[in-house]
Amino acid sequence: MILKNINLLKVVLIITFATNQSLAANNITFLSNPLPQHVKDIGNFVVKQTEKPFFSDVILFAENINNSISNSPVLFYNDKISSILKENISLVRNLQKKDIRVQLSYLGNHQNAGWSCNMSQATATKLANEMVNDVVKYGLDGINIDDEYSTCYGNRQSFYWVADAIKSHPKLKNSYTLPSLMKNNKREENQ
């Protein structure tokens, strides 16, 4: 009898987990320097049983944090990302209509500037504000943090200042930040 109840409980739990939308998996894809067709194609991936999009999030990779002076970072959008945001934003809107979140990923660009480079708190806040303003300007859903490729010596405090300024920014109430825990192409443990 106890074994039967345990098996019944397993079935109930499986059904509960399988039908609960809040427990659905997030499938995230990074589009590295995407062409417009790449963005368009993401919306074509659907789960056969549900006809819902396979991907929950699309990360447009990557917008760069540039400069040779660490306390003076500048955002840089390459031609492919600029094309998506300025000339093909309707492709992003089509994904969002399908409940696919679209985020921008920012990372250092082999220069003395990036998330964990030495910068003052005021500079970190200014950088965060620029990122948030661009996300809002283009009607995107969030920011992906990718802390790799900078040539500066790390300053963890700068990283947290930027991330905290993004998180607490009033314009991002319904958005979120997805961290990519990489540093110099190696996964970092939470510390």
mmCIF file of C-alpha atoms in Angstrom:
data_model
loop_
_atom_site.group_PDB
_atom_site.id
_atom_site.type_symbol
_atom_site.label_atom_id
_atom_site.label_comp_id
_atom_site.label_asym_id
_atom_site.label_seq_id
_atom_site.Cartn_x
_atom_site.Cartn_y
_atom_site.Cartn_z
ATOM 1 C CA MET A 1 0.000 0.000 0.000
ATOM 2 C CA ILE A 2 2.825 2.428 0.869
ATOM 3 C CA LEU A 3 4.606 1.621 -2.410
ATOM 4 C CA LYS A 4 1.380 2.285 -4.336
ATOM 5 C CA ASN A 5 0.976 5.678 -2.607
ATOM 6 C CA ILE A 6 4.578 6.602 -3.385
ATOM 7 C CA ASN A 7 4.070 5.734 -7.064
ATOM 8 C CA LEU A 8 0.853 7.743 -7.128
ATOM 9 C CA LEU A 9 2.699 10.674 -5.544
ATOM 10 C CA LYS A 10 5.383 10.412 -8.230
ATOM 11 C CA VAL A 11 2.748 10.561 -10.960
ATOM 12 C CA VAL A 12 1.083 13.584 -9.340
ATOM 13 C CA LEU A 13 4.439 15.372 -9.031
ATOM 14 C CA ILE A 14 5.363 14.599 -12.630
ATOM 15 C CA ILE A 15 2.023 15.915 -13.881
ATOM 16 C CA THR A 16 2.341 18.989 -11.666
ATOM 17 C CA PHE A 17 5.827 19.786 -12.928
ATOM 18 C CA ALA A 18 4.940 19.048 -16.541
ATOM 19 C CA THR A 19 1.893 21.315 -16.554
ATOM 20 C CA ASN A 20 3.120 24.192 -14.412
ATOM 21 C CA GLN A 21 4.134 27.098 -16.656
ATOM 22 C CA SER A 22 6.138 28.770 -13.903
ATOM 23 C CA LEU A 23 8.446 25.758 -13.864
ATOM 24 C CA ALA A 24 8.938 25.681 -17.629
ATOM 25 C CA ALA A 25 12.533 25.598 -18.815
ATOM 26 C CA ASN A 26 14.168 28.668 -20.250
ATOM 27 C CA ASN A 27 15.941 28.032 -23.527
ATOM 28 C CA ILE A 28 18.372 30.824 -24.226
ATOM 29 C CA THR A 29 20.256 31.388 -27.453
ATOM 30 C CA PHE A 30 23.067 33.790 -28.195
ATOM 31 C CA LEU A 31 23.117 35.269 -31.679
ATOM 32 C CA SER A 32 26.690 36.371 -32.318
ATOM 33 C CA ASN A 33 26.802 39.308 -34.728
ATOM 34 C CA PRO A 34 23.507 38.209 -36.263
ATOM 35 C CA LEU A 35 22.193 38.932 -39.687
ATOM 36 C CA PRO A 36 18.520 39.958 -39.861
ATOM 37 C CA GLN A 37 17.604 36.487 -41.154
ATOM 38 C CA HIS A 38 19.127 34.895 -38.030
ATOM 39 C CA VAL A 39 16.868 36.970 -35.789
ATOM 40 C CA LYS A 40 13.851 36.166 -37.946
ATOM 41 C CA ASP A 41 14.611 32.425 -37.905
ATOM 42 C CA ILE A 42 14.569 32.193 -34.091
ATOM 43 C CA GLY A 43 10.803 32.668 -34.097
ATOM 44 C CA ASN A 44 10.393 29.581 -36.291
ATOM 45 C CA PHE A 45 11.622 27.168 -33.626
ATOM 46 C CA VAL A 46 8.554 25.847 -31.808
ATOM 47 C CA VAL A 47 7.777 22.952 -29.502
ATOM 48 C CA LYS A 48 5.612 20.594 -31.540
ATOM 49 C CA GLN A 49 3.307 19.543 -28.689
ATOM 50 C CA THR A 50 2.525 23.076 -27.532
ATOM 51 C CA GLU A 51 3.219 25.186 -30.634
ATOM 52 C CA LYS A 52 4.961 27.612 -28.256
ATOM 53 C CA PRO A 53 8.378 29.077 -29.047
ATOM 54 C CA PHE A 54 11.297 26.825 -28.190
ATOM 55 C CA PHE A 55 13.437 29.785 -27.129
ATOM 56 C CA SER A 56 12.463 31.929 -24.159
ATOM 57 C CA ASP A 57 15.313 34.413 -24.609
ATOM 58 C CA VAL A 58 17.476 35.706 -27.434
ATOM 59 C CA ILE A 59 20.718 37.435 -26.545
ATOM 60 C CA LEU A 60 22.046 39.813 -29.195
ATOM 61 C CA PHE A 61 25.795 39.322 -28.845
ATOM 62 C CA ALA A 62 27.653 41.518 -28.447
ATOM 63 C CA GLU A 63 27.815 45.186 -27.849
ATOM 64 C CA ASN A 64 31.250 46.244 -26.726
ATOM 65 C CA ILE A 65 32.617 48.281 -23.873
ATOM 66 C CA ASN A 66 35.560 50.122 -25.438
ATOM 67 C CA ASN A 67 38.322 52.520 -24.443
ATOM 68 C CA SER A 68 41.987 52.598 -23.605
ATOM 69 C CA ILE A 69 41.330 54.400 -20.318
ATOM 70 C CA SER A 70 39.531 52.209 -17.785
ATOM 71 C CA ASN A 71 37.684 55.025 -16.029
ATOM 72 C CA SER A 72 36.166 56.210 -19.307
ATOM 73 C CA PRO A 73 34.261 53.323 -20.961
ATOM 74 C CA VAL A 74 32.351 53.865 -24.202
ATOM 75 C CA LEU A 75 29.636 51.627 -25.672
ATOM 76 C CA PHE A 76 30.200 50.450 -29.236
ATOM 77 C CA TYR A 77 27.672 48.751 -31.517
ATOM 78 C CA ASN A 78 29.104 46.965 -34.539
ATOM 79 C CA ASP A 79 27.421 47.177 -37.948
ATOM 80 C CA LYS A 80 25.448 43.927 -37.578
ATOM 81 C CA ILE A 81 23.986 44.784 -34.166
ATOM 82 C CA SER A 82 23.284 48.345 -35.327
ATOM 83 C CA SER A 83 21.447 46.969 -38.358
ATOM 84 C CA ILE A 84 19.186 44.853 -36.145
ATOM 85 C CA LEU A 85 18.449 47.699 -33.739
ATOM 86 C CA LYS A 86 18.083 50.562 -36.195
ATOM 87 C CA GLU A 87 16.900 49.064 -39.486
ATOM 88 C CA ASN A 88 15.342 45.720 -38.524
ATOM 89 C CA ILE A 89 13.770 46.327 -35.123
ATOM 90 C CA SER A 90 10.506 44.867 -36.466
ATOM 91 C CA LEU A 91 12.194 41.433 -36.334
ATOM 92 C CA VAL A 92 12.772 41.950 -32.612
ATOM 93 C CA ARG A 93 9.154 43.023 -32.154
ATOM 94 C CA ASN A 94 7.957 39.864 -33.899
ATOM 95 C CA LEU A 95 9.931 37.742 -31.418
ATOM 96 C CA GLN A 96 8.548 39.729 -28.491
ATOM 97 C CA LYS A 97 4.991 39.196 -29.774
ATOM 98 C CA LYS A 98 5.715 35.480 -29.414
ATOM 99 C CA ASP A 99 6.788 36.058 -25.775
ATOM 100 C CA ILE A 100 10.476 35.670 -26.595
ATOM 101 C CA ARG A 101 12.557 38.114 -24.557
ATOM 102 C CA VAL A 102 15.326 39.925 -26.432
ATOM 103 C CA GLN A 103 18.345 41.199 -24.552
ATOM 104 C CA LEU A 104 21.592 42.970 -25.358
ATOM 105 C CA SER A 105 24.879 41.446 -24.231
ATOM 106 C CA TYR A 106 27.718 43.772 -23.299
ATOM 107 C CA LEU A 107 31.337 42.724 -22.985
ATOM 108 C CA GLY A 108 34.829 44.176 -22.998
ATOM 109 C CA ASN A 109 36.522 44.377 -26.387
ATOM 110 C CA HIS A 110 40.177 43.428 -25.770
ATOM 111 C CA GLN A 111 40.764 46.938 -24.417
ATOM 112 C CA ASN A 112 41.271 48.585 -21.042
ATOM 113 C CA ALA A 113 37.533 48.866 -20.441
ATOM 114 C CA GLY A 114 34.881 46.444 -19.239
ATOM 115 C CA TRP A 115 32.643 45.339 -16.393
ATOM 116 C CA SER A 116 35.441 44.662 -13.918
ATOM 117 C CA CYS A 117 37.916 47.350 -14.914
ATOM 118 C CA ASN A 118 39.008 50.004 -12.499
ATOM 119 C CA MET A 119 36.373 52.711 -12.562
ATOM 120 C CA SER A 120 34.805 55.009 -10.042
ATOM 121 C CA GLN A 121 31.292 54.420 -8.785
ATOM 122 C CA ALA A 122 30.128 57.501 -10.696
ATOM 123 C CA THR A 123 31.604 56.103 -13.933
ATOM 124 C CA ALA A 124 30.035 52.693 -13.258
ATOM 125 C CA THR A 125 26.637 54.351 -12.787
ATOM 126 C CA LYS A 126 27.102 56.392 -15.971
ATOM 127 C CA LEU A 127 27.957 53.221 -17.927
ATOM 128 C CA ALA A 128 24.918 51.430 -16.493
ATOM 129 C CA ASN A 129 22.674 54.374 -17.392
ATOM 130 C CA GLU A 130 23.916 54.309 -20.996
ATOM 131 C CA MET A 131 23.172 50.581 -21.244
ATOM 132 C CA VAL A 132 19.722 50.974 -19.721
ATOM 133 C CA ASN A 133 18.914 53.942 -21.958
ATOM 134 C CA ASP A 134 19.762 51.892 -25.052
ATOM 135 C CA VAL A 135 17.684 48.913 -23.885
ATOM 136 C CA VAL A 136 14.732 51.232 -23.252
ATOM 137 C CA LYS A 137 15.298 53.163 -26.499
ATOM 138 C CA TYR A 138 15.044 49.960 -28.539
ATOM 139 C CA GLY A 139 12.277 48.433 -26.411
ATOM 140 C CA LEU A 140 14.321 45.408 -25.359
ATOM 141 C CA ASP A 141 13.805 43.146 -22.379
ATOM 142 C CA GLY A 142 17.080 43.144 -20.508
ATOM 143 C CA ILE A 143 20.848 43.115 -20.352
ATOM 144 C CA ASN A 144 23.229 40.170 -20.434
ATOM 145 C CA ILE A 145 26.469 40.611 -18.514
ATOM 146 C CA ASP A 146 29.493 39.050 -20.195
ATOM 147 C CA ASP A 147 32.678 39.873 -18.323
ATOM 148 C CA GLU A 148 35.469 38.621 -20.545
ATOM 149 C CA TYR A 149 38.076 39.876 -22.996
ATOM 150 C CA SER A 150 38.947 43.103 -21.174
ATOM 151 C CA THR A 151 42.683 43.656 -20.855
ATOM 152 C CA CYS A 152 42.483 45.588 -17.598
ATOM 153 C CA TYR A 153 43.215 44.307 -14.153
ATOM 154 C CA GLY A 154 40.001 43.297 -12.499
ATOM 155 C CA ASN A 155 38.137 45.286 -9.923
ATOM 156 C CA ARG A 156 35.193 43.287 -8.612
ATOM 157 C CA GLN A 157 33.712 46.365 -6.996
ATOM 158 C CA SER A 158 33.313 48.027 -10.406
ATOM 159 C CA PHE A 159 31.434 44.983 -11.686
ATOM 160 C CA TYR A 160 28.987 45.145 -8.783
ATOM 161 C CA TRP A 161 28.558 48.902 -9.083
ATOM 162 C CA VAL A 162 27.546 48.583 -12.747
ATOM 163 C CA ALA A 163 25.296 45.564 -12.147
ATOM 164 C CA ASP A 164 23.642 47.176 -9.135
ATOM 165 C CA ALA A 165 23.034 50.434 -11.018
ATOM 166 C CA ILE A 166 21.350 48.452 -13.811
ATOM 167 C CA LYS A 167 19.265 46.400 -11.411
ATOM 168 C CA SER A 168 18.074 49.425 -9.457
ATOM 169 C CA HIS A 169 17.419 51.637 -12.498
ATOM 170 C CA PRO A 170 13.759 52.732 -12.496
ATOM 171 C CA LYS A 171 13.438 52.315 -16.288
ATOM 172 C CA LEU A 172 14.067 48.561 -15.998
ATOM 173 C CA LYS A 173 11.240 47.626 -13.651
ATOM 174 C CA ASN A 174 9.951 44.853 -15.942
ATOM 175 C CA SER A 175 13.334 43.792 -17.285
ATOM 176 C CA TYR A 176 16.101 41.727 -15.893
ATOM 177 C CA THR A 177 19.793 41.099 -16.111
ATOM 178 C CA LEU A 178 21.157 37.711 -17.033
ATOM 179 C CA PRO A 179 24.764 37.266 -15.952
ATOM 180 C CA SER A 180 27.207 35.220 -17.930
ATOM 181 C CA LEU A 181 29.711 34.130 -15.325
ATOM 182 C CA MET A 182 32.790 34.028 -17.509
ATOM 183 C CA LYS A 183 36.125 35.730 -17.006
ATOM 184 C CA ASN A 184 38.944 35.240 -19.496
ATOM 185 C CA ASN A 185 37.047 32.356 -21.139
ATOM 186 C CA LYS A 186 36.831 30.407 -17.860
ATOM 187 C CA ARG A 187 33.747 29.870 -15.735
ATOM 188 C CA GLU A 188 34.006 31.684 -12.413
ATOM 189 C CA GLU A 189 32.523 30.316 -9.245
ATOM 190 C CA ASN A 190 30.237 32.590 -7.242
ATOM 191 C CA GLN A 191 32.284 34.210 -4.520
#
